[in-house]
Amino acid sequence: MTHSPQTPRTELAAFRQQAATLVASMTLEEKASLCSGADFWSTKAIERLGLESIFLTDGPHGVRKAADTDFTNSAPATCFPTASALACSWDVELLREVGEALGREAQSLGVQILLGPGVNMKRSPLCGRNFEYFSEDPVLTGRLAAAHIQGVQSQGVGASLKHFAANNQEFERTTTNSSIDERTLHEIYLAAFEIAVREAAPWTVMSAYNKLNGTFASEHRELLHGVLKERWGFEGLVVSDWGAVQDRVASVQAGLHLEMPSSLGKNDQRIVLAVQSGELPAAHLDELLTELVSVTLCALARRKPQSYDPEAHHALARRVAGESLVLLQNNHFLPLDPKRPLRVALLGQFIKTPRYQGAGSSQVKPTQLADVYSALMALTDGVWQTNYAPGYLPDGSTTDALLDDAARKARAADVALVFAGLPDSYESEGFDRRNLSLPEGHERLIQAVAGAQPQVGVVLMNGSAVAMPWASHVEAILEAWLTGQAGGEAIADALVGRLNPSGKLSETFPARLEDTPAFLDFPGQAGEARYGERGFIGYRAYDQRGIAPLFPFGHGLSYTTFAYSELLVAKATAAEADRGVLYTASVTIKNTGSVAGKEIVQLYVGEQNSRLLRPPKELRHFAKLAIEPGKSRQQRFELVARDFAYYDVRLHDWVIDSGVFQISVGGSSRGALLSENIKLVAERPYPPLTRNSMLKEFAEHPRSKASYRPLLARLSALFSGTPSGATETPEQRKARDMAEAFLSELPVWRLPPLLQGKFSEAELDSWLEQAGVTTT
Ligand code: BGC
């Protein structure tokens, strides 16, 4: 059963013939030379054939163009909010706009492939690179990534979907083995890649550093060929993460087209020798080369002279940062009136020197940088009386003198705003966080200010969830994330109500590290990261285990309120069914407050009493709606087969069981969700039965269903030595019931020997023949 539409054939296909002709005229040495970079960022050219090189560079939230590895000298580019912020916008159209802007900047800087987006799942809040990833949910991640890719590629620049796959930690990231069962892999860790590949056809996919179930991702034929190309129809090229190739010949065999950066000729030589010795089939290399050259030709053909307006892109970055802010808590504290002569204590260095992007390969040199302090001054100048105190030092520590100063200023004010978060040294590409806490200096500042002033709001700048033991001591918490270069302006707008926060959490905020689903297995040990929590990642685990998070997935407040009503789930019409729709769900959302706002509507599906253990509910659809005060809007979702399906490891495919499914709709994964149950009848393919199948497996199979009950009754009567029928005593009945339970768990080949002649091999064979089981 294939639930998703076929991946559309891409613009790359138009270059396939020309690429094949070029490849046919290359020498073996020329072919091998194209399999690795010319230097750190560009591919090799073949002048003789007029094939130019292309330039690849990072990254997901801004173009980092540098000639080599001296990034202090990279060209200025707009720094957009990082993925963990972007994801909280839940705004697919916005992601497309960001992608378009990135594409324009890449064109203007002569970049043909932009290395991003990163769609690895946030398995633990401790992953140092979570700021660069979207969510703990594959549907949210996949849809946002697809829009990002479509935006970039609409400008004639290729995207690189990374890091394929199961790169969910930084600890020992280049050597660790991610050990994941097949179902979890497909349902959680591959699903976002699948959505992005099928919906947006990225020109390139980047293979991860780590091993997956014992094999390096860059040498994993099942992953790169079986899943990516055969199953999902990927037509582009696979590029290694930088330095991820261990065995170049094995990686060519697996389907990895391009090794980056340059191997200084060493691996090109190995490819030549492998083809000459017959270890590597020449035809296989030609096929990879044709795909690789198709991407090169497409990228070259779509180069164009381009300029962009840095001010317009800064304005976009500001709008995006605003859409991504999440108001976590608000006891009628925010917004603060910019026209009231308030005494406001502004505390914490981040208000003047914001943390606005992550550290590592995605670090961009911004075209300009806004800070909250200057933006607030501009909005409230001459009205508010403000007093600033730094509160802590750049490394996150503090002193009694700094705390006293902040507390004194807080006490003397009407309200205090504290700016805190995670400095670079706490979260970065290359290492994981040690715990969920804010730096001690930030934590102590919040506590000191809350002790001095009852009216405190906290603004957070961090790339991943943090613990907040102080949450109940403050009135408001605004999670700003790593907001990009214009975030200071967006935060100031939100604080004074020029902007109504509308973001919702794309990851659960745990109350304690011990509650996190991967607590016992993250980041693993002795070279092994065992995904012991299986598919129970993020809210799936908190729901299943009944653990209350600090703030749940999907949560986010507004300066207005919304009411949900009239959830209606209906069977698809004939026309809808032709498009693969099974059910539709519509719901009405009313803005019941006094200001305009945006609501993110979330639809979850959960199978009731499922045969296999499944999360109580899983996000399947979402939409962001702008609603004027007093007005209502209706949102309609179309549910397709995949929304109900799970991955069956016996069939290695997606299946649906007939059963009752709960459709829930609301503004958060927890709280007041409207829900309706539907009864779905699905024709599910049955895994083949064998002599090794247990007797009970024959119960559901259409071919053996009818004869199963009589056979079981007969065998259990024989085994327990009791007659079946009206003459049974209660004891005999009990013995027969127990025999039924015992026998139904056995592989059927064990029945004749167990029944010692009372049920012969020949009888078993004839029954199996009826059920279509080959007995030879
Ligand atoms: C990162 C990639 C990045 C590459 C090139 C690697 O270390 O994992 O995400 O694209 O470097 O900078």
PDB file of N, CA and C and ligand atoms in Angstrom, residues 40-41 57-58 64 71 115 129 132 162-163 167 173 206 209 241-242 361 429, ligand 1:
ATOM      1  N   PHE A  40      36.919  23.276  -0.573  1.00  0.00           N
ATOM      2  CA  PHE A  40      35.959  23.132   0.520  1.00  0.00           C
ATOM      3  C   PHE A  40      34.512  23.285   0.066  1.00  0.00           C
ATOM      4  N   TRP A  41      34.283  24.118  -0.945  1.00  0.00           N
ATOM      5  CA  TRP A  41      32.899  24.467  -1.274  1.00  0.00           C
ATOM      6  C   TRP A  41      32.478  24.233  -2.725  1.00  0.00           C
ATOM      7  N   THR A  57      27.110  26.134  -0.278  1.00  0.00           N
ATOM      8  CA  THR A  57      27.465  26.664   1.044  1.00  0.00           C
ATOM      9  C   THR A  57      26.291  26.621   2.021  1.00  0.00           C
ATOM     10  N   ASP A  58      26.607  26.806   3.316  1.00  0.00           N
ATOM     11  CA  ASP A  58      25.544  26.845   4.333  1.00  0.00           C
ATOM     12  C   ASP A  58      24.787  28.152   4.185  1.00  0.00           C
ATOM     13  N   ARG A  64      25.950  31.723   4.049  1.00  0.00           N
ATOM     14  CA  ARG A  64      27.273  31.970   4.638  1.00  0.00           C
ATOM     15  C   ARG A  64      28.335  31.741   3.567  1.00  0.00           C
ATOM     16  N   PHE A  71      35.350  32.115   8.329  1.00  0.00           N
ATOM     17  CA  PHE A  71      33.983  32.643   8.286  1.00  0.00           C
ATOM     18  C   PHE A  71      33.858  34.038   8.866  1.00  0.00           C
ATOM     19  N   LEU A 115      23.010  24.711   1.669  1.00  0.00           N
ATOM     20  CA  LEU A 115      22.993  23.496   2.496  1.00  0.00           C
ATOM     21  C   LEU A 115      21.963  23.594   3.635  1.00  0.00           C
ATOM     22  N   ARG A 129      22.381  20.920  18.614  1.00  0.00           N
ATOM     23  CA  ARG A 129      22.026  21.546  17.342  1.00  0.00           C
ATOM     24  C   ARG A 129      20.524  21.689  17.151  1.00  0.00           C
ATOM     25  N   GLU A 132      18.845  24.375  15.100  1.00  0.00           N
ATOM     26  CA  GLU A 132      18.874  24.305  13.636  1.00  0.00           C
ATOM     27  C   GLU A 132      17.835  23.327  13.101  1.00  0.00           C
ATOM     28  N   LYS A 162      19.030  17.952   4.941  1.00  0.00           N
ATOM     29  CA  LYS A 162      20.051  17.270   5.762  1.00  0.00           C
ATOM     30  C   LYS A 162      19.531  16.980   7.154  1.00  0.00           C
ATOM     31  N   HIS A 163      20.134  16.117   7.947  1.00  0.00           N
ATOM     32  CA  HIS A 163      21.272  15.253   7.681  1.00  0.00           C
ATOM     33  C   HIS A 163      20.696  13.851   7.665  1.00  0.00           C
ATOM     34  N   ASN A 167      20.528  11.671  12.634  1.00  0.00           N
ATOM     35  CA  ASN A 167      21.584  12.453  13.275  1.00  0.00           C
ATOM     36  C   ASN A 167      20.891  13.333  14.323  1.00  0.00           C
ATOM     37  N   ARG A 173      29.136  12.631  17.069  1.00  0.00           N
ATOM     38  CA  ARG A 173      28.231  12.567  15.910  1.00  0.00           C
ATOM     39  C   ARG A 173      28.860  11.924  14.677  1.00  0.00           C
ATOM     40  N   MET A 206      21.760  15.636   1.896  1.00  0.00           N
ATOM     41  CA  MET A 206      23.075  15.449   2.521  1.00  0.00           C
ATOM     42  C   MET A 206      23.037  14.254   3.464  1.00  0.00           C
ATOM     43  N   TYR A 209      26.667  12.117   9.246  1.00  0.00           N
ATOM     44  CA  TYR A 209      27.956  11.578   9.689  1.00  0.00           C
ATOM     45  C   TYR A 209      27.825  10.182  10.322  1.00  0.00           C
ATOM     46  N   ASP A 241      27.912  14.729   4.185  1.00  0.00           N
ATOM     47  CA  ASP A 241      28.222  15.809   5.109  1.00  0.00           C
ATOM     48  C   ASP A 241      29.742  15.986   5.039  1.00  0.00           C
ATOM     49  N   TRP A 242      30.196  17.160   5.437  1.00  0.00           N
ATOM     50  CA  TRP A 242      31.598  17.524   5.192  1.00  0.00           C
ATOM     51  C   TRP A 242      32.566  16.603   5.948  1.00  0.00           C
ATOM     52  N   SER A 361      28.255  25.691  11.763  1.00  0.00           N
ATOM     53  CA  SER A 361      28.325  25.919  10.318  1.00  0.00           C
ATOM     54  C   SER A 361      27.237  26.842   9.784  1.00  0.00           C
ATOM     55  N   GLU A 429      26.465  23.581  17.438  1.00  0.00           N
ATOM     56  CA  GLU A 429      26.852  22.413  16.656  1.00  0.00           C
ATOM     57  C   GLU A 429      28.152  21.894  17.262  1.00  0.00           C
TER      58      GLU A 429
HETATM   59  C1  BGC B   1      27.584  20.238   9.130  1.00  0.00           C
HETATM   60  C2  BGC B   1      26.670  20.478   7.942  1.00  0.00           C
HETATM   61  C3  BGC B   1      27.230  21.607   7.114  1.00  0.00           C
HETATM   62  C4  BGC B   1      28.639  21.252   6.673  1.00  0.00           C
HETATM   63  C5  BGC B   1      29.299  22.326   5.836  1.00  0.00           C
HETATM   64  C6  BGC B   1      29.024  20.051   8.719  1.00  0.00           C
HETATM   65  O1  BGC B   1      29.849  20.021   9.816  1.00  0.00           O
HETATM   66  O2  BGC B   1      27.141  19.094   9.833  1.00  0.00           O
HETATM   67  O3  BGC B   1      25.378  20.782   8.373  1.00  0.00           O
HETATM   68  O4  BGC B   1      26.394  21.852   6.020  1.00  0.00           O
HETATM   69  O5  BGC B   1      29.436  21.079   7.844  1.00  0.00           O
HETATM   70  O6  BGC B   1      29.568  23.450   6.593  1.00  0.00           O
END
